[in-house]
Amino acid sequence: MAAAGAPDGMEEPGMDTEAETVATEAPARPLNCVEAEAAAGAAAEDSCAARGSLQPAPAQPPGDPGAQASVSNGEDAGGGAGKELVDLKIIWNKTKHDVKFPLDSTGSELKQKIHSITGLPPAMQKVMYKGLVPEDKTLREIKVTSGAKIMVVGSTINDVLAVNTPKDAAQQDAKAEENKKEPLCRQKQHRKVLDKGKPEDVMPSVKGAQERLPTVPLSGMYNKSGGKVRLTFKLEQDQLWIGTKERTEKLPMGSIKNVVSEPIEGHEDYHMMAFQLGPTEASYYWVYWVPTQYVDAIKDTVLGKWQYF
C-alpha cells in the first residue's frame, strides 16, 4: 500500500533544503584552461570598476569657465570703482558723444578716451574746454564740472592722406607771396586805427605765452571803424559772437572761412586779427589789439581744423 504523501502539485517540506544541501556538497568540477582564463578576466574587470567608483570626482580648476559663469557677463570689477566720475558731452565733427569719465584723469588720458570713441589719434587732437585742455593736468584741476561740453578739433589720418598736395603747394606759394608784401600794420587802411594807440581798457597781454581762451569775453579792442568790439566764444553753440555798441553778430564758426593775424609793429605782444566771413578778402572783419597769448586758441577754436600753412 502506498504511503500517504502530500497532495499532487505540492512538495513535501524539507525537499528544497535537501536539494540545496546536495547541490552544495556536490564536488566542483575542475575548470578547463579556457574557462579559467575567462573567469580571471571577469574578476579583474570587476575589481577595476569597484576602485573607479570609489575615487572622488576631480576638483574643478580655478580658471574653469563654469566656475566663473556668475561674473563672466558682468563688467570688469573695479573699472571706475571708487573714482569720482563726471558726465561729459564730447563734440567732434558736429557729433555729440555722452561719456562718463574720472574727474582725476589727465588731459592725456581724456585724449585716449576720445581716440577710442572717434578714431581720432591723440596726436591729431586739440581738446578744448574754455581753451586748450593741458595734457598734464587733471579735469579737476581745470575745474571741469558734470555736464561740461568738450570740443574736439582735428583730422583723422585718412583725412590727412586725402589732402590735395597741389592745392597745399598753391597755398604755400600764396603765403610766401603775401610775406613779401608790406606789413599789414603799415598799410594805410589799418594805420588810421592803430594810430589811435592802445586802448586803455584792453585786456593785458603776456608776450611769448599761449593760453586757453578766458572764461569772459575778450573786450577793449577796436574794429576797423575805430569802435570798441568784444569777442565771445560760445563753444556749446559752436558760435562766435562779435559785439559792438550797436549790435551783436552771432556767427556759426563753420561759416568763418579763415582767420589771419599779425603782430602790431612796436607792440608785438598784441595782434591785429581778421575773420574771413565770405569768399574773398573783402569780407575780412578786422579786430585790433588782440592779446598775443590768445591768438592760437582763437584760431584753433574758430577754424576747428588743422592748418597746413
CSV table of C-alpha atoms in Angstrom, one decimal:
chain,number,residue,atom,x,y,z
A,1,MET,CA,0.0,0.0,0.0
A,2,ALA,CA,1.4,3.3,-0.9
A,3,ALA,CA,2.4,5.6,1.9
A,4,ALA,CA,0.3,8.7,2.4
A,5,GLY,CA,2.0,11.6,0.7
A,6,ALA,CA,1.5,15.2,0.0
A,7,PRO,CA,-1.2,16.2,-2.4
A,8,ASP,CA,-0.4,16.3,-6.1
A,9,GLY,CA,1.5,19.5,-7.1
A,10,MET,CA,2.9,20.1,-3.6
A,11,GLU,CA,6.3,19.2,-2.4
A,12,GLU,CA,7.0,17.8,0.9
A,13,PRO,CA,8.7,20.1,3.5
A,14,GLY,CA,12.4,19.8,3.5
A,15,MET,CA,12.8,18.8,-0.1
A,16,ASP,CA,14.3,22.1,-1.2
A,17,THR,CA,16.7,22.1,1.7
A,18,GLU,CA,17.9,18.7,1.0
A,19,ALA,CA,18.3,19.5,-2.7
A,20,GLU,CA,20.3,22.6,-1.8
A,21,THR,CA,22.5,20.6,0.6
A,22,VAL,CA,23.1,18.0,-2.1
A,23,ALA,CA,24.0,20.7,-4.6
A,24,THR,CA,26.3,22.5,-2.2
A,25,GLU,CA,28.1,19.4,-1.1
A,26,ALA,CA,28.5,18.2,-4.6
A,27,PRO,CA,32.2,18.4,-5.6
A,28,ALA,CA,33.1,21.2,-8.0
A,29,ARG,CA,34.1,20.1,-11.5
A,30,PRO,CA,37.6,21.3,-12.4
A,31,LEU,CA,37.7,24.2,-15.0
A,32,ASN,CA,39.5,23.7,-18.2
A,33,CYS,CA,42.1,26.3,-19.4
A,34,VAL,CA,39.7,28.4,-21.5
A,35,GLU,CA,37.1,28.7,-18.7
A,36,ALA,CA,39.8,29.6,-16.1
A,37,GLU,CA,41.2,32.5,-18.2
A,38,ALA,CA,37.7,33.9,-18.8
A,39,ALA,CA,36.9,33.8,-15.1
A,40,ALA,CA,40.1,35.6,-14.2
A,41,GLY,CA,39.5,38.4,-16.7
A,42,ALA,CA,36.0,39.0,-15.4
A,43,ALA,CA,37.3,39.2,-11.8
A,44,ALA,CA,39.9,41.8,-12.9
A,45,GLU,CA,37.3,44.0,-14.6
A,46,ASP,CA,35.0,43.9,-11.6
A,47,SER,CA,37.9,44.9,-9.3
A,48,CYS,CA,38.9,47.9,-11.6
A,49,ALA,CA,35.2,49.1,-11.7
A,50,ALA,CA,34.9,49.0,-8.0
A,51,ARG,CA,38.1,51.0,-7.5
A,52,GLY,CA,36.9,53.6,-10.0
A,53,SER,CA,33.6,54.1,-8.3
A,54,LEU,CA,35.4,54.9,-5.0
A,55,GLN,CA,37.6,57.7,-6.5
A,56,PRO,CA,36.5,61.3,-5.8
A,57,ALA,CA,35.4,63.5,-8.7
A,58,PRO,CA,38.3,65.7,-9.9
A,59,ALA,CA,38.2,69.2,-8.5
A,60,GLN,CA,37.2,72.0,-10.9
A,61,PRO,CA,40.3,74.2,-11.8
A,62,PRO,CA,40.1,77.8,-10.6
A,63,GLY,CA,40.1,79.1,-14.2
A,64,ASP,CA,37.3,76.8,-15.4
A,65,PRO,CA,34.6,78.9,-17.2
A,66,GLY,CA,31.9,77.0,-15.5
A,67,ALA,CA,33.2,78.2,-12.1
A,68,GLN,CA,33.3,81.8,-13.3
A,69,ALA,CA,29.9,81.8,-15.0
A,70,SER,CA,28.4,84.1,-12.4
A,71,VAL,CA,30.7,87.0,-13.3
A,72,SER,CA,31.7,86.4,-16.9
A,73,ASN,CA,28.8,88.5,-18.2
A,74,GLY,CA,29.5,91.5,-15.9
A,75,GLU,CA,31.8,94.5,-16.3
A,76,ASP,CA,35.3,94.4,-15.1
A,77,ALA,CA,35.2,94.6,-11.4
A,78,GLY,CA,36.9,97.8,-10.2
A,79,GLY,CA,36.5,99.6,-13.5
A,80,GLY,CA,35.9,103.1,-12.2
A,81,ALA,CA,35.1,101.8,-8.7
A,82,GLY,CA,36.0,104.3,-6.1
A,83,LYS,CA,36.6,107.0,-8.7
A,84,GLU,CA,34.6,110.2,-8.9
A,85,LEU,CA,33.0,110.4,-12.4
A,86,VAL,CA,31.7,113.3,-14.4
A,87,ASP,CA,29.2,113.4,-17.3
A,88,LEU,CA,30.8,114.9,-20.4
A,89,LYS,CA,29.5,115.8,-23.8
A,90,ILE,CA,32.3,115.3,-26.3
A,91,ILE,CA,31.7,117.2,-29.5
A,92,TRP,CA,33.6,116.4,-32.7
A,93,ASN,CA,32.7,116.9,-36.3
A,94,LYS,CA,29.3,118.1,-35.2
A,95,THR,CA,28.6,114.8,-33.4
A,96,LYS,CA,28.0,114.6,-29.7
A,97,HIS,CA,29.1,111.7,-27.5
A,98,ASP,CA,27.9,111.3,-23.9
A,99,VAL,CA,30.5,109.7,-21.7
A,100,LYS,CA,31.3,109.3,-18.0
A,101,PHE,CA,35.0,109.9,-17.2
A,102,PRO,CA,37.1,110.0,-14.0
A,103,LEU,CA,37.5,113.6,-12.7
A,104,ASP,CA,41.0,112.9,-11.6
A,105,SER,CA,42.2,111.7,-15.0
A,106,THR,CA,44.5,113.9,-17.0
A,107,GLY,CA,44.0,115.6,-20.4
A,108,SER,CA,46.3,113.0,-21.9
A,109,GLU,CA,44.0,110.2,-20.7
A,110,LEU,CA,41.0,112.1,-22.0
A,111,LYS,CA,42.6,112.1,-25.4
A,112,GLN,CA,42.9,108.3,-25.3
A,113,LYS,CA,39.2,108.0,-24.4
A,114,ILE,CA,38.4,110.3,-27.3
A,115,HIS,CA,40.5,108.2,-29.6
A,116,SER,CA,38.5,105.1,-28.6
A,117,ILE,CA,35.2,106.9,-29.4
A,118,THR,CA,36.1,108.8,-32.6
A,119,GLY,CA,39.2,107.0,-34.0
A,120,LEU,CA,41.0,110.4,-33.9
A,121,PRO,CA,44.6,109.8,-32.9
A,122,PRO,CA,45.6,111.7,-29.8
A,123,ALA,CA,48.5,113.5,-31.6
A,124,MET,CA,45.9,114.9,-34.1
A,125,GLN,CA,43.5,116.1,-31.4
A,126,LYS,CA,43.0,119.6,-30.0
A,127,VAL,CA,40.7,119.2,-27.0
A,128,MET,CA,39.1,122.4,-25.7
A,129,TYR,CA,37.3,123.3,-22.5
A,130,LYS,CA,37.5,127.1,-22.1
A,131,GLY,CA,40.6,126.9,-24.3
A,132,LEU,CA,43.1,124.0,-24.8
A,133,VAL,CA,43.0,121.3,-22.2
A,134,PRO,CA,46.5,120.7,-20.8
A,135,GLU,CA,47.7,117.1,-21.1
A,136,ASP,CA,49.4,117.0,-17.8
A,137,LYS,CA,46.6,118.4,-15.7
A,138,THR,CA,43.5,116.6,-14.4
A,139,LEU,CA,40.0,117.5,-15.2
A,140,ARG,CA,39.5,118.5,-11.5
A,141,GLU,CA,42.5,120.9,-11.7
A,142,ILE,CA,41.0,122.8,-14.7
A,143,LYS,CA,37.6,122.8,-12.9
A,144,VAL,CA,35.6,120.6,-15.3
A,145,THR,CA,32.1,120.1,-14.0
A,146,SER,CA,29.5,117.4,-14.7
A,147,GLY,CA,27.6,118.1,-17.9
A,148,ALA,CA,30.6,120.1,-19.4
A,149,LYS,CA,30.9,120.3,-23.2
A,150,ILE,CA,34.3,119.2,-24.5
A,151,MET,CA,35.1,120.5,-28.0
A,152,VAL,CA,37.5,118.4,-30.1
A,153,VAL,CA,39.0,119.5,-33.4
A,154,GLY,CA,41.4,117.6,-35.6
A,155,SER,CA,41.6,115.4,-38.7
A,156,THR,CA,41.8,111.6,-38.9
A,157,ILE,CA,44.8,110.1,-40.7
A,158,ASN,CA,42.6,109.3,-43.7
A,159,ASP,CA,41.6,113.0,-43.9
A,160,VAL,CA,45.3,114.0,-43.8
A,161,LEU,CA,46.2,111.5,-46.5
A,162,ALA,CA,43.4,112.8,-48.7
A,163,VAL,CA,44.7,116.3,-48.7
A,164,ASN,CA,45.3,117.6,-52.2
A,165,THR,CA,49.1,118.2,-52.4
A,166,PRO,CA,48.9,120.6,-55.4
A,167,LYS,CA,46.4,122.7,-53.5
A,168,ASP,CA,48.7,122.8,-50.5
A,169,ALA,CA,51.6,123.9,-52.7
A,170,ALA,CA,49.5,126.7,-54.2
A,171,GLN,CA,48.5,127.9,-50.6
A,172,GLN,CA,52.2,127.9,-49.6
A,173,ASP,CA,53.1,129.9,-52.7
A,174,ALA,CA,50.3,132.4,-51.9
A,175,LYS,CA,51.6,132.6,-48.3
A,176,ALA,CA,55.2,133.3,-49.5
A,177,GLU,CA,53.9,136.0,-51.8
A,178,GLU,CA,51.9,137.6,-49.0
A,179,ASN,CA,55.0,137.7,-46.9
A,180,LYS,CA,56.8,139.8,-49.5
A,181,LYS,CA,54.1,142.5,-49.1
A,182,GLU,CA,54.2,145.4,-46.8
A,183,PRO,CA,53.3,144.5,-43.2
A,184,LEU,CA,49.6,144.9,-42.5
A,185,CYS,CA,50.2,147.3,-39.7
A,186,ARG,CA,51.9,149.8,-42.1
A,187,GLN,CA,49.1,149.8,-44.6
A,188,LYS,CA,47.0,153.0,-44.7
A,189,GLN,CA,43.7,151.3,-44.0
A,190,HIS,CA,45.0,149.9,-40.7
A,191,ARG,CA,47.3,152.8,-39.8
A,192,LYS,CA,44.4,155.1,-39.1
A,193,VAL,CA,43.1,152.7,-36.4
A,194,LEU,CA,46.4,151.8,-34.9
A,195,ASP,CA,47.5,155.5,-34.7
A,196,LYS,CA,44.8,155.9,-32.0
A,197,GLY,CA,47.1,154.0,-29.7
A,198,LYS,CA,46.4,151.0,-27.5
A,199,PRO,CA,43.0,151.2,-25.7
A,200,GLU,CA,43.2,151.9,-22.0
A,201,ASP,CA,40.7,149.1,-21.2
A,202,VAL,CA,42.2,146.4,-23.4
A,203,MET,CA,42.9,143.1,-21.8
A,204,PRO,CA,46.6,142.6,-20.6
A,205,SER,CA,48.9,140.6,-22.8
A,206,VAL,CA,51.6,138.0,-22.0
A,207,LYS,CA,54.3,138.0,-24.6
A,208,GLY,CA,55.7,134.6,-25.6
A,209,ALA,CA,52.9,132.7,-23.9
A,210,GLN,CA,50.0,130.6,-25.2
A,211,GLU,CA,46.9,130.4,-23.0
A,212,ARG,CA,43.4,128.9,-23.2
A,213,LEU,CA,40.5,131.2,-24.0
A,214,PRO,CA,39.4,133.2,-21.0
A,215,THR,CA,36.0,132.4,-19.3
A,216,VAL,CA,34.9,136.0,-20.1
A,217,PRO,CA,34.6,137.8,-23.4
A,218,LEU,CA,37.7,139.4,-25.0
A,219,SER,CA,37.0,143.1,-24.7
A,220,GLY,CA,38.5,146.5,-25.1
A,221,MET,CA,39.6,146.0,-28.7
A,222,TYR,CA,38.9,148.2,-31.8
A,223,ASN,CA,37.2,147.2,-35.1
A,224,LYS,CA,38.0,148.8,-38.5
A,225,SER,CA,35.9,151.8,-37.9
A,226,GLY,CA,37.6,152.5,-34.6
A,227,GLY,CA,34.7,151.4,-32.4
A,228,LYS,CA,35.0,149.1,-29.4
A,229,VAL,CA,34.4,145.4,-30.1
A,230,ARG,CA,34.3,142.3,-27.9
A,231,LEU,CA,34.6,138.6,-28.9
A,232,THR,CA,32.6,136.0,-27.1
A,233,PHE,CA,33.2,132.3,-27.9
A,234,LYS,CA,30.0,130.2,-27.4
A,235,LEU,CA,31.5,126.7,-27.5
A,236,GLU,CA,28.3,125.0,-26.5
A,237,GLN,CA,26.6,126.6,-29.5
A,238,ASP,CA,29.6,126.5,-31.8
A,239,GLN,CA,29.3,130.2,-32.4
A,240,LEU,CA,31.4,133.4,-32.3
A,241,TRP,CA,29.6,136.5,-31.1
A,242,ILE,CA,31.1,139.8,-32.3
A,243,GLY,CA,29.6,142.5,-30.2
A,244,THR,CA,29.7,146.3,-30.7
A,245,LYS,CA,27.8,149.1,-29.1
A,246,GLU,CA,25.2,148.9,-31.8
A,247,ARG,CA,24.6,145.2,-32.2
A,248,THR,CA,25.9,141.6,-31.7
A,249,GLU,CA,26.6,139.4,-34.7
A,250,LYS,CA,26.2,135.7,-33.9
A,251,LEU,CA,28.3,133.7,-36.4
A,252,PRO,CA,28.4,129.9,-36.7
A,253,MET,CA,32.1,129.0,-36.5
A,254,GLY,CA,31.7,126.8,-39.6
A,255,SER,CA,30.8,129.9,-41.7
A,256,ILE,CA,34.2,131.6,-41.0
A,257,LYS,CA,36.5,130.7,-43.9
A,258,ASN,CA,39.8,131.8,-42.4
A,259,VAL,CA,41.5,133.7,-39.6
A,260,VAL,CA,44.6,135.7,-40.2
A,261,SER,CA,46.7,137.7,-37.7
A,262,GLU,CA,49.9,139.7,-37.5
A,263,PRO,CA,51.8,141.3,-34.6
A,264,ILE,CA,51.4,145.1,-34.3
A,265,GLU,CA,54.8,146.7,-35.0
A,266,GLY,CA,56.2,148.2,-31.8
A,267,HIS,CA,53.6,146.3,-29.7
A,268,GLU,CA,54.4,142.7,-30.6
A,269,ASP,CA,52.5,141.5,-27.5
A,270,TYR,CA,49.3,142.4,-29.3
A,271,HIS,CA,48.0,141.3,-32.7
A,272,MET,CA,45.6,142.6,-35.4
A,273,MET,CA,43.3,139.8,-36.5
A,274,ALA,CA,40.8,139.3,-39.3
A,275,PHE,CA,37.9,136.8,-39.6
A,276,GLN,CA,37.0,136.0,-43.2
A,277,LEU,CA,33.2,135.9,-43.4
A,278,GLY,CA,32.9,135.4,-47.2
A,279,PRO,CA,34.8,134.1,-50.2
A,280,THR,CA,37.2,137.0,-50.6
A,281,GLU,CA,39.5,139.2,-48.5
A,282,ALA,CA,36.9,142.0,-48.9
A,283,SER,CA,34.8,140.1,-46.3
A,284,TYR,CA,37.5,140.4,-43.6
A,285,TYR,CA,36.3,141.7,-40.3
A,286,TRP,CA,39.3,143.3,-38.6
A,287,VAL,CA,39.9,143.4,-34.8
A,288,TYR,CA,42.9,145.3,-33.4
A,289,TRP,CA,44.8,144.8,-30.1
A,290,VAL,CA,44.2,141.1,-29.5
A,291,PRO,CA,46.4,139.9,-26.7
A,292,THR,CA,49.0,137.6,-28.2
A,293,GLN,CA,48.6,134.8,-25.7
A,294,TYR,CA,45.1,134.1,-27.0
A,295,VAL,CA,45.8,134.2,-30.8
A,296,ASP,CA,46.5,130.4,-31.3
A,297,ALA,CA,43.5,129.4,-29.1
A,298,ILE,CA,41.2,131.7,-31.2
A,299,LYS,CA,42.4,130.2,-34.5
A,300,ASP,CA,42.0,126.6,-33.2
A,301,THR,CA,38.6,127.3,-31.8
A,302,VAL,CA,37.2,129.1,-34.8
A,303,LEU,CA,38.6,127.1,-37.6
A,304,GLY,CA,38.1,123.7,-35.9
A,305,LYS,CA,40.7,122.1,-38.1
A,306,TRP,CA,44.5,121.7,-38.6
A,307,GLN,CA,46.2,124.3,-40.6
A,308,TYR,CA,48.9,123.2,-43.1
A,309,PHE,CA,50.1,126.7,-44.0
